[in-house]
Coordinates of C-alpha atoms in Angstrom, one line a residue:
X634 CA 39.2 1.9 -11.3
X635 CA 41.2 1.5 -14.3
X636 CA 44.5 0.1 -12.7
X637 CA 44.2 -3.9 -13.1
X638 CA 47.6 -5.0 -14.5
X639 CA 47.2 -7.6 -17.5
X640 CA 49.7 -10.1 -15.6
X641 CA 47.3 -10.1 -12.4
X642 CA 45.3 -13.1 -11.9
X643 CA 42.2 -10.6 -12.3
X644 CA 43.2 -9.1 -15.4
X645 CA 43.6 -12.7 -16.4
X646 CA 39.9 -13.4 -15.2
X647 CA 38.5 -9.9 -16.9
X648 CA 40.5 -11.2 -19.7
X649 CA 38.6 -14.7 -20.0
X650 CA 35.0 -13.0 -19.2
X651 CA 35.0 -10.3 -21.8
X652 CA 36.2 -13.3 -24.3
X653 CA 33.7 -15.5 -23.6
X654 CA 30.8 -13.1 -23.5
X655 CA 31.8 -11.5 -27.0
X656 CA 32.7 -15.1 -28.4
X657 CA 28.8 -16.1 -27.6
X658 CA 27.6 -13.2 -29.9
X659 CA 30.3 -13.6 -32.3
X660 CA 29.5 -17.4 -32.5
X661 CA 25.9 -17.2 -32.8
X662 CA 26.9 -14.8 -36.1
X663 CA 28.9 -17.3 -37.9
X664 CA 27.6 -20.5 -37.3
X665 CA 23.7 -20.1 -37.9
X666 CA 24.0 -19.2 -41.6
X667 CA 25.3 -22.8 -42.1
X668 CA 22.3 -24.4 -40.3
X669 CA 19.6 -22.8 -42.3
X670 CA 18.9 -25.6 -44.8
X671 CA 18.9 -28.2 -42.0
X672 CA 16.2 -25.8 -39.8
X673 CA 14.4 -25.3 -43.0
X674 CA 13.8 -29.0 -43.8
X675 CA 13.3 -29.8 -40.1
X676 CA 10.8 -27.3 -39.7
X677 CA 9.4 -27.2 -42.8
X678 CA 10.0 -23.4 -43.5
X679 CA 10.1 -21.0 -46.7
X680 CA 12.6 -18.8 -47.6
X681 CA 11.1 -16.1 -45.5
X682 CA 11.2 -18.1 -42.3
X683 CA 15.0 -18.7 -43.1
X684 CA 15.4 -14.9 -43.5
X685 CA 13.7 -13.9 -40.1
X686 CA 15.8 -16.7 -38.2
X687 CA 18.9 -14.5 -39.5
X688 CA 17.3 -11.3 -39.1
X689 CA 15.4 -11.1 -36.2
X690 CA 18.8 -11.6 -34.5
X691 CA 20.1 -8.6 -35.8
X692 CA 17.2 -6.5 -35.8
X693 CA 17.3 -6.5 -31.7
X694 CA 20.9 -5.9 -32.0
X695 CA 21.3 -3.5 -34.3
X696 CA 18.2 -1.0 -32.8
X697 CA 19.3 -1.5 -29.4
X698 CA 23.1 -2.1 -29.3
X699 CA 23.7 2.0 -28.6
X700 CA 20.9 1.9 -25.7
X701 CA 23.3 -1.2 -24.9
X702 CA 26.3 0.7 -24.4
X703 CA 23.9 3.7 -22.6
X704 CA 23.0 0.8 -20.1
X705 CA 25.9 -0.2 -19.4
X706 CA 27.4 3.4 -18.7
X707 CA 24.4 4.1 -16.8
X708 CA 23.9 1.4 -14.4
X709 CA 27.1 -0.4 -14.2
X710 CA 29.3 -2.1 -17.1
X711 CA 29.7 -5.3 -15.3
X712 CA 26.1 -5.6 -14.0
X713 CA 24.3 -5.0 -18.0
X714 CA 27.1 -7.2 -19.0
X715 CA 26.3 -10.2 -17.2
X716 CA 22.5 -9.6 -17.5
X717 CA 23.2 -9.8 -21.1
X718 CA 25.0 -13.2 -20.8
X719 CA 22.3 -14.8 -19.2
X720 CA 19.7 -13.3 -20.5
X721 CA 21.5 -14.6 -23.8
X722 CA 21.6 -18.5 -22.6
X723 CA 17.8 -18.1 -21.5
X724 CA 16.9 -17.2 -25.2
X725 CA 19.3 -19.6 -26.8
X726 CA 17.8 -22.3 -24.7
X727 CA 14.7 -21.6 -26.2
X728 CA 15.8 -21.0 -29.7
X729 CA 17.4 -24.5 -28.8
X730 CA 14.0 -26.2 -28.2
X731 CA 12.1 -24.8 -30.6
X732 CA 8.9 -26.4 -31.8
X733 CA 8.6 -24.3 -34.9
X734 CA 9.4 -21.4 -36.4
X735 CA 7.7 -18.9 -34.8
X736 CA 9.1 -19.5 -32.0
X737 CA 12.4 -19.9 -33.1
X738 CA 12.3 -16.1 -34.8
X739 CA 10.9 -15.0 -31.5
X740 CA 13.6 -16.6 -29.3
X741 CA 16.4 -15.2 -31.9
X742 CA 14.7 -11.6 -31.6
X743 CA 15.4 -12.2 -27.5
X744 CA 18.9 -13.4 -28.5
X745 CA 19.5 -10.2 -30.0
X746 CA 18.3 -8.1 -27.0
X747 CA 20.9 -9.9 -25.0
X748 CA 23.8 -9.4 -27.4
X749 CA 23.0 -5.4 -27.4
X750 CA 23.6 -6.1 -23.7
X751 CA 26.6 -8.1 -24.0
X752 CA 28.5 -6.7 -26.6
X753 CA 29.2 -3.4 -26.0
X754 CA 30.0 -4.0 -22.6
X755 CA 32.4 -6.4 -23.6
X756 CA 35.1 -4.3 -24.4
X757 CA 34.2 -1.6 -22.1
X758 CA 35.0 -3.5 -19.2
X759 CA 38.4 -3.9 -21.0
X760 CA 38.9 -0.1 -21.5
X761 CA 37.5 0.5 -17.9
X762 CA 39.4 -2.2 -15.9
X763 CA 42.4 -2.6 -17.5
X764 CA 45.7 0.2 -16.6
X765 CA 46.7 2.7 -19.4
X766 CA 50.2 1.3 -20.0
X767 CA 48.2 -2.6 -20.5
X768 CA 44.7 -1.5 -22.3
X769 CA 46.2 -1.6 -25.7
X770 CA 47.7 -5.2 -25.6
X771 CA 44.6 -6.3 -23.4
X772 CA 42.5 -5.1 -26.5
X773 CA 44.9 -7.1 -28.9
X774 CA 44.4 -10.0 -26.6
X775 CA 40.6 -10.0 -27.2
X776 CA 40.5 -9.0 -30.5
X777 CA 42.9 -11.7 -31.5
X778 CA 40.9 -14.3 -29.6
X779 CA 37.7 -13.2 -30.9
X780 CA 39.4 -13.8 -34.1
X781 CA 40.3 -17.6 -33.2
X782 CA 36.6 -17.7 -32.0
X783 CA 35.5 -16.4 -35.8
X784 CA 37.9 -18.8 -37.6
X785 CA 36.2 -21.9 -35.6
X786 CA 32.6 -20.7 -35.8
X787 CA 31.7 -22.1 -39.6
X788 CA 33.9 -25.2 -38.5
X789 CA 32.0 -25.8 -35.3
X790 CA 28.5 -25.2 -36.4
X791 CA 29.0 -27.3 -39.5
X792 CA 30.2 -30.5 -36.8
X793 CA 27.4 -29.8 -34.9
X794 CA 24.8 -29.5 -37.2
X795 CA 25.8 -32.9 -38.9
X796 CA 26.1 -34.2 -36.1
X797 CA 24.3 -33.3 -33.2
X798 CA 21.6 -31.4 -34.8
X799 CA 21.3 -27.9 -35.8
X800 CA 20.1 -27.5 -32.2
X801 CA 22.9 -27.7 -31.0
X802 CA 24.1 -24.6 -32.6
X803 CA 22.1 -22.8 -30.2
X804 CA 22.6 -24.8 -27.1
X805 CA 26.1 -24.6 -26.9
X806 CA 25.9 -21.0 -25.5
X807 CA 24.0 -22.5 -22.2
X808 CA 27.3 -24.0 -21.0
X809 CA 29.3 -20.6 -22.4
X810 CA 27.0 -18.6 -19.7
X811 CA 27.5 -21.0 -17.0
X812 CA 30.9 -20.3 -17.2
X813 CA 31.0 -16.7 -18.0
X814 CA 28.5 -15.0 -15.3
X815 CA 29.7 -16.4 -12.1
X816 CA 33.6 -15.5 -13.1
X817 CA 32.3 -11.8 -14.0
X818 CA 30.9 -11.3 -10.7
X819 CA 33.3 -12.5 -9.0
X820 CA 36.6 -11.2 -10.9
X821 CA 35.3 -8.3 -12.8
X822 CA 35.5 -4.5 -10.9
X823 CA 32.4 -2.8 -11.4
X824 CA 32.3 0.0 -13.4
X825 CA 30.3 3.0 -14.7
X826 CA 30.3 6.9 -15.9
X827 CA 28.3 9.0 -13.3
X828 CA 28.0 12.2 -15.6
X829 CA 25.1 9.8 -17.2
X830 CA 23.1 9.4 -14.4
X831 CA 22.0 13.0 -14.4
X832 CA 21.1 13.0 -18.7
X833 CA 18.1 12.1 -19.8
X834 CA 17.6 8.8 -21.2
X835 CA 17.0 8.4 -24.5
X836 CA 14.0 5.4 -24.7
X837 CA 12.1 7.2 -27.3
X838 CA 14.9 7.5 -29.7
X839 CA 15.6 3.6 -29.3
X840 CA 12.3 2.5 -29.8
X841 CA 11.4 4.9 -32.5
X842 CA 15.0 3.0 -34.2
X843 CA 13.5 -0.3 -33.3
X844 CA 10.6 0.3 -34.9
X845 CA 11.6 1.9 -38.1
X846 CA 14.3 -1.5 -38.8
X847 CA 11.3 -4.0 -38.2
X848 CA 8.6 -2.3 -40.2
X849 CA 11.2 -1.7 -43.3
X850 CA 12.9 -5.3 -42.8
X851 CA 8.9 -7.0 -42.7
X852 CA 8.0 -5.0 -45.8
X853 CA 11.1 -6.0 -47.8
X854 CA 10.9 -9.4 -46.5
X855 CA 7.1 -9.8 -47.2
X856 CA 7.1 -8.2 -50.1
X857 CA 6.0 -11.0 -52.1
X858 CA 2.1 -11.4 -51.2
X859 CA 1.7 -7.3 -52.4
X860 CA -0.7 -7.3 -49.4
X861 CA -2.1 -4.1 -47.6
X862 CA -0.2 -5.2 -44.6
X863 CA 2.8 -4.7 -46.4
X864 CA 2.2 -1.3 -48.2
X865 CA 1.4 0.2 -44.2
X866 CA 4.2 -1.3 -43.0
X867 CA 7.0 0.1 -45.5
X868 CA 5.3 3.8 -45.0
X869 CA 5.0 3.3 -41.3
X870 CA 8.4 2.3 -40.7
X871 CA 10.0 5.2 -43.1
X872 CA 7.6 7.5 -41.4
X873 CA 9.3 6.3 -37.8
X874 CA 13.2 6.3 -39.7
X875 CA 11.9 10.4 -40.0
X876 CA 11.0 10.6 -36.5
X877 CA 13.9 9.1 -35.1
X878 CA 16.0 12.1 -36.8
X879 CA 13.6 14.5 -35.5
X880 CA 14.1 13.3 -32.0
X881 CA 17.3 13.0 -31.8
X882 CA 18.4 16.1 -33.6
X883 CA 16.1 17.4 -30.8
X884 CA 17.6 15.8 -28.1
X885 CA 21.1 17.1 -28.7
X886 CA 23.7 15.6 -26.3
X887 CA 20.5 13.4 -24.3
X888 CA 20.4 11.5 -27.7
X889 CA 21.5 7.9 -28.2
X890 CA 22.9 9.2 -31.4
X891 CA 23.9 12.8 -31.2
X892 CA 23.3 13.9 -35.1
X893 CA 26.2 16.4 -34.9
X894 CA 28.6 13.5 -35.4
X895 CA 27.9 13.4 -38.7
X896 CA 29.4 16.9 -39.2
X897 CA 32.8 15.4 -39.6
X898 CA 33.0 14.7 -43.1
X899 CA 35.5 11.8 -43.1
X900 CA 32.9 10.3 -40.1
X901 CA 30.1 10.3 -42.5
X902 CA 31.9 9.1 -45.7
X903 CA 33.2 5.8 -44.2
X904 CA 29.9 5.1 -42.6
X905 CA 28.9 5.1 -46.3
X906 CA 31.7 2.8 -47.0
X907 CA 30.6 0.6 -44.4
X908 CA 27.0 0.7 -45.7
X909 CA 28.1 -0.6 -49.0
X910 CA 30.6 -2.7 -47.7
X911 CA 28.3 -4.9 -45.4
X912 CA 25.5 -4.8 -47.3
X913 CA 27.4 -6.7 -49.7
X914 CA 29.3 -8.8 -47.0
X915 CA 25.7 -9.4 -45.6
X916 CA 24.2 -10.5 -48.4
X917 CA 27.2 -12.6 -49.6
X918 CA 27.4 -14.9 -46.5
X919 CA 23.9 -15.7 -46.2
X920 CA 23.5 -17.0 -49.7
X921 CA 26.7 -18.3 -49.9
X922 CA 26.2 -21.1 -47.5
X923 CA 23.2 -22.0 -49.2
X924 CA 24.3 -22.2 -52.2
X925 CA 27.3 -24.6 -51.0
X926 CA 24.4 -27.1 -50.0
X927 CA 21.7 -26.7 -52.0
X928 CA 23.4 -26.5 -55.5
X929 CA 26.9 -27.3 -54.6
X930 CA 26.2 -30.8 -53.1
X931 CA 28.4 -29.7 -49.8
X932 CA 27.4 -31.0 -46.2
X933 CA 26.8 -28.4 -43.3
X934 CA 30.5 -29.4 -42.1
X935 CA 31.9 -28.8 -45.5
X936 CA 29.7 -25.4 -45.8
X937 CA 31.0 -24.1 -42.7
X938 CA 35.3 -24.8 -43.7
X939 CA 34.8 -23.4 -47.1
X940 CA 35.3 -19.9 -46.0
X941 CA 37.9 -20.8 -43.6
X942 CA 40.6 -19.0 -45.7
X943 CA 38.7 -15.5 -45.5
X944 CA 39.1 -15.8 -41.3
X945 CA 42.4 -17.0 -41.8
X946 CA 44.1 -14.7 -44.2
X947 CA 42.5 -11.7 -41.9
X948 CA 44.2 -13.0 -38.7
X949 CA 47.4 -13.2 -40.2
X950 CA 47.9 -10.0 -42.0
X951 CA 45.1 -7.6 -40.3
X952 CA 47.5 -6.0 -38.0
X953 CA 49.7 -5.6 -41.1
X954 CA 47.0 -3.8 -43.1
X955 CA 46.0 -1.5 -40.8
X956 CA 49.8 -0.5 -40.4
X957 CA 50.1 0.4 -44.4
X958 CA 47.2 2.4 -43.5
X959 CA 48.3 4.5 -41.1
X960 CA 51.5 5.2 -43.6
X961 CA 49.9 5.7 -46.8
X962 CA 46.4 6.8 -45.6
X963 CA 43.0 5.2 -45.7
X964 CA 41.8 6.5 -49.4
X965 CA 43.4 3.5 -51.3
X966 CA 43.1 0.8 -48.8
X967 CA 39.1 1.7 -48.9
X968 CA 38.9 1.5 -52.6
X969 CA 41.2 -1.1 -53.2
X970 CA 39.5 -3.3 -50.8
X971 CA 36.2 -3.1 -51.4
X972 CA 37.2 -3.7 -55.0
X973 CA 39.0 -7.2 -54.0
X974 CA 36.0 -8.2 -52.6
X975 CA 34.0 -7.7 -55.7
X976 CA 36.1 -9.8 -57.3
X977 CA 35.9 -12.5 -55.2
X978 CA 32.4 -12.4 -55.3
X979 CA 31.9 -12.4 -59.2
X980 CA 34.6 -15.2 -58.9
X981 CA 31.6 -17.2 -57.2
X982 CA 29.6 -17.3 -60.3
X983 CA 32.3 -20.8 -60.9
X984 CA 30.5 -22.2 -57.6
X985 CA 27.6 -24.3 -59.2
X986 CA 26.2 -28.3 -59.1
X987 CA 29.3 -30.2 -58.5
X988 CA 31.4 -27.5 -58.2
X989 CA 35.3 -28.2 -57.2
X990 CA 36.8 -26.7 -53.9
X991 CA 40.0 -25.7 -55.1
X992 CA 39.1 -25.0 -58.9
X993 CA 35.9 -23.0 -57.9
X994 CA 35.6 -21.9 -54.3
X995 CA 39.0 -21.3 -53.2
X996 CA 40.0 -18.9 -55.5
X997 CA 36.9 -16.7 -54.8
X998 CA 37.2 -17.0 -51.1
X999 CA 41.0 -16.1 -51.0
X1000 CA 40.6 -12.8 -53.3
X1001 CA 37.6 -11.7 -51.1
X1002 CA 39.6 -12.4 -48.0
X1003 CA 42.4 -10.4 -49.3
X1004 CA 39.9 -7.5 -50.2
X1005 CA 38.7 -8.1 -46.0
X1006 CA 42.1 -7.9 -45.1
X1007 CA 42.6 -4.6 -47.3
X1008 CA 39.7 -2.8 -45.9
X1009 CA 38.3 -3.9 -42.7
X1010 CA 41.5 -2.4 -40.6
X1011 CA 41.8 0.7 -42.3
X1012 CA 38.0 1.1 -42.0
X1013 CA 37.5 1.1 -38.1
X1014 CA 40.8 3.2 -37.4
X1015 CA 39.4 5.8 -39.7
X1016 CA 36.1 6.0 -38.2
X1017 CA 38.1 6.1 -34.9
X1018 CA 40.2 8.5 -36.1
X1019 CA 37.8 11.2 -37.6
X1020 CA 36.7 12.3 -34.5
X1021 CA 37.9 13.5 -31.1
X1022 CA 39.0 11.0 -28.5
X1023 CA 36.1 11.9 -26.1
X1024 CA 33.8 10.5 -29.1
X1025 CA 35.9 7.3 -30.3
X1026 CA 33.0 5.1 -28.1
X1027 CA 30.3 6.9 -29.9
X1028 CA 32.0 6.7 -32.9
X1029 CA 32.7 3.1 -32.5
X1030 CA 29.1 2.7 -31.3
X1031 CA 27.5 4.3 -34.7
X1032 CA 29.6 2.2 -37.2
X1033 CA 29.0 -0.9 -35.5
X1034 CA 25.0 -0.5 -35.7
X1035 CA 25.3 1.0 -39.3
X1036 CA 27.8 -2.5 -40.3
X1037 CA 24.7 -4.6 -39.0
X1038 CA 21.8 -2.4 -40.1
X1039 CA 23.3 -2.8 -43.6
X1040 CA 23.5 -7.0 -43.0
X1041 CA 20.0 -6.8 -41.7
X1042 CA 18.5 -4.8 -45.2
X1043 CA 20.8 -7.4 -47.4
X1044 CA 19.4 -10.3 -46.2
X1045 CA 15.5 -8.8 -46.0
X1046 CA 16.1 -7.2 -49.4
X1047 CA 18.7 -9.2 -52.0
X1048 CA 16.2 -12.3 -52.2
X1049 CA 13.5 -9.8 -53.1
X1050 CA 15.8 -7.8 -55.6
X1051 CA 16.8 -11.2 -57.4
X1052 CA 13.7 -12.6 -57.7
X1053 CA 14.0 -15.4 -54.9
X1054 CA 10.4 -17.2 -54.5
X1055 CA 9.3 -18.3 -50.8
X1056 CA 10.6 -22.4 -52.1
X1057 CA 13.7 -21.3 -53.9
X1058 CA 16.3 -22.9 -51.6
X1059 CA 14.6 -26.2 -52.2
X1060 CA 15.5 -26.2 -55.8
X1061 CA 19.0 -26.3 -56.6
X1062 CA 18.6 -24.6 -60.3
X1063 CA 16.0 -22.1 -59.3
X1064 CA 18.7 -21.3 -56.5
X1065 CA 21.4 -20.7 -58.7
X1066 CA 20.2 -18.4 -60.9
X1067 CA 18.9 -16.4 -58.1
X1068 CA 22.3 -16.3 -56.3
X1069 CA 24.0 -15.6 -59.7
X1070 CA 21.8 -12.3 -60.0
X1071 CA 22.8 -11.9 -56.4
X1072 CA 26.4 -12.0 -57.1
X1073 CA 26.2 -9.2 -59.4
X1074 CA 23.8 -7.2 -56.8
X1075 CA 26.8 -7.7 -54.4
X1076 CA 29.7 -6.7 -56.8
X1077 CA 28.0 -3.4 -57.7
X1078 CA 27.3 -2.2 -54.5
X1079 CA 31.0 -3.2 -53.3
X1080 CA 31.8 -0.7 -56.3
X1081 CA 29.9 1.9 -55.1
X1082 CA 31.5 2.0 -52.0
X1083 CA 34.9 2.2 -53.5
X1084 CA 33.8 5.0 -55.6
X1085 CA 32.5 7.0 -52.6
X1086 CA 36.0 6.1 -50.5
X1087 CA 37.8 7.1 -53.9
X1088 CA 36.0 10.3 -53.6
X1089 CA 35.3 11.3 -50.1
X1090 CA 38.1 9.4 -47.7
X1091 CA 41.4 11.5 -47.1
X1092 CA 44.0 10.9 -45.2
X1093 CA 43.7 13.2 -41.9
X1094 CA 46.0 15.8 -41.6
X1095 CA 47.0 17.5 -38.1
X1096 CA 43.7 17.9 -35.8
X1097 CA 42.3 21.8 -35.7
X1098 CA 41.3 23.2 -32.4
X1099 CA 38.9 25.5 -34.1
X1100 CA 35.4 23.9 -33.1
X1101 CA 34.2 25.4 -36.3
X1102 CA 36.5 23.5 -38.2
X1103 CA 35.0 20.3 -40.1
X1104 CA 37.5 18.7 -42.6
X1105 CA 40.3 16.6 -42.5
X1106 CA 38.8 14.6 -39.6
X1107 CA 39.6 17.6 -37.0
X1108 CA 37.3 17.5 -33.7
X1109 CA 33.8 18.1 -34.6
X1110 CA 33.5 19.6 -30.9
X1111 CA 35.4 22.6 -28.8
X1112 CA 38.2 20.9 -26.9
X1113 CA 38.2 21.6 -23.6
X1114 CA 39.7 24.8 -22.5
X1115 CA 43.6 24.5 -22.1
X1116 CA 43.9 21.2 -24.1
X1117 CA 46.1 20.4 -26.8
X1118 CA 45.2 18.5 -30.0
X1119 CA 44.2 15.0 -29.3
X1120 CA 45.0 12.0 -31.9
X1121 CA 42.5 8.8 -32.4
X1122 CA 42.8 5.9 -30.7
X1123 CA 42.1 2.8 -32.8
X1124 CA 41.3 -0.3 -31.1

């Protein structure tokens, strides 16, 4: 029951759980990136081999983090949570003792599986445990931790892999689960949504999602050889993108992602946004750290601080941002920022061989933390906001898999795009000149999405009842009988 007060020693403990579990995933995110030359040299791998270690990690996520959430309504929040924990560690353990890159992409394909598991129930078990009058500040609590977690990932994983090894990136989670498991068993109230038990179960739309992200991401990242192999793959996996709409356009209110959501205008024009958004965002991170080492000059340690400033400037004025939002509206905010961001990002074209921190990086890395800080608020309480209350979960649900969709297809893609050879990273000119090209990949797509948020994002006006209705963000389903307009929560 949803009645554990934040001051309790349990709502402490449910507190420290949820942090710990997301802070694994979150970790993992941040701090690989600045390993990649190390694991490539170590293991002797081509670029490609560097894009699957990123990607396979967010292929598993993204496809399955909305069965996830299912999961975890289904059959317990706490239970799927702590299976996702461990089964986390297990495949961190293995990514940790790796012989060879094969089985390191395999491993980070299992870590993904685990953080679908984890993550969504994460903050779940927040909004389920947690009383009314304390879920909003118990929300803050984890988000602002999370945050703290971000801001010491790059740091952390840059120590460890000049130090320790880039192992050791991976290993850390091990003593994370140890901790986290046995305190949400014993702490954490189970929790779970019985209406689900008696819907059907959506397995065919998940793998038919699955499927269609790791045909498409092979293709793009294979691309290279021209092979038959590739050619089948690319059609296959668009063939299996169409039959995941078919089914779940079928399936209705069974699916893991009902299509009617995206009758709600303002829904579907800041998914856009954050298409463009993290498809740039995606693609920027991944070369960025790269290019810090392999043309820069700048150890893994000194990779990982670089963009310390973007972490920091959004923890200090976040909360801030997403106030002016809710004054002025979301429209400027989401063209403004994205806009920032491009900026910053052609402001990288300074960062070459021997390149100053504070004449070259900084500058870039504060304007596209500025443009971070502009948007990324306003985005989620729009998405939040642009449908019905009942929804926000689903809501929430869909614009996290489309943010990590889009990271996945920028890192598969950009490297083919720019003209990136399988030995690129190992030469610091032909590197350059690629990640210059990417730069301006990056910049225009940021664009984009500020022209679609220009033209599609408005500020919602008072909700209509009328189910019919589908502007302004109004409920895109009939309220329930006697109820009064309902406003959306952002978390």
């Amino acid at each position: 029951m949803a009645d554990v007060r934040i001051a309790s020693p349990q709502g402490k403990w449910i507190l420290l759980t949820t942090v710990l579990g997301s802070s694994m995933a979150l970790l993992d995110s941040t701090v690989v990136n600045v390993a990649l030359p190390r694991i490539g040299r170590d293991l002797d791998a081509d670029l490609a081999a560097l894009q699957w270690t990123v990607n396979a990690y967010m292929l598993t996520l993204a496809g399955l983090i909305l069965l996830g959430g299912s999961l975890g309504d289904r059959y317990g929040r706490r239970k799927i949570f702590v299976v996702g924990v461990v089964w986390f560690a297990v495949a961190s353990l293995l990514c940790g003792l790796a012989p060879n890159t094969g089985v390191l992409v395999a491993a980070r394909a299992l870590q993904g599986v685990g953080g679908a598991l984890l993550v969504p129930g994460s903050l779940a078990l927040i909004q389920a445990s947690f009383h009314p009058d304390d879920r909003g500040r118990a929300v803050g609590l984890w988000s602002g931790f999370g945050g703290i977690g971000a801001a010491v990932g790059p740091f952390l994983g840059g120590w460890l892999v000049d130090g320790p090894g880039w192992r050791w990136v991976f290993l850390l989670n091990v003593p994370l689960a140890l901790v986290c498991a046995p305190i949400a068993v014993r702490h954490v109230p189970e929790s779970g949504d019985g209406r689900t038990r008696h819907g059907r179960f959506d397995v065919l739309g998940a793998a038919l999602g699955a499927l269609a992200l790791a045909l498409v991401t092979y293709a793009l990242i294979e691309a290279r050889a021209g092979s038959l192999a590739v050619v089948v793959s690319a059609v296959v996996g668009v063939g299996a993108g169409v039959a995941f709409v078919y089914v779940e356009r079928r399936r209705g209110g069974d699916a893991m992602m009902p299509l009617d959501i995206f009758a709600s205008r303002q829904f579907t024009a800041v998914n856009l946004v954050t298409l463009c958004v993290y498809v740039a965002l995606g693609g920027f991170f991944f070369l960025s750290a790269l290019q810090l080492q392999v043309v820069a000059g700048y150890s893994a340690l000194g990779a990982g601080t670089a963009l310390l400033p973007t972490t920091v400037l959004m923890l200090l004025l976040s909360a801030r941002s997403g106030e002016l939002a809710e004054r002025i509206g979301p429209r400027v905010p989401l063209t403004v920022g994205p806009l920032l961001c491009a900026v910053g990002m052609l402001l990288m074209l300074r960062v070459g061989a021997g390149a100053s921190y504070v004449a070259d990086v900084l500058p870039a890395v504060l304007v596209l933390g500025l443009g971070l800080v502009t948007l990324v608020a306003p985005l989620t309480a729009s998405v939040l906001a642009s449908v019905g209350t009942e929804r926000a979960g689903l809501a929430s649900g869909v614009n996290n898999a489309a943010a990590r969709v889009a990271g996945l297809v920028a890192v598969a893609a950009l490297p083919l795009v720019t003209g990136m050879g399988a030995e690129a990273y190992r030469s610091g000119e032909v590197f350059d000149d690629a990640f210059r090209r990417a730069m301006w990949v990056c910049a225009g797509v940021l664009v984009v999405g500020a022209g679609v948020a220009f033209a599609t994002v408005r500020k919602p006006g008072p909700e209509c009842l009328h189910p019919e209705c589908r502007t302004h963000g109004c409920v895109t389903s009939p309220p329930l009988e006697g109820a009064g307009p309902v406003e959306g929560e952002r978390l």
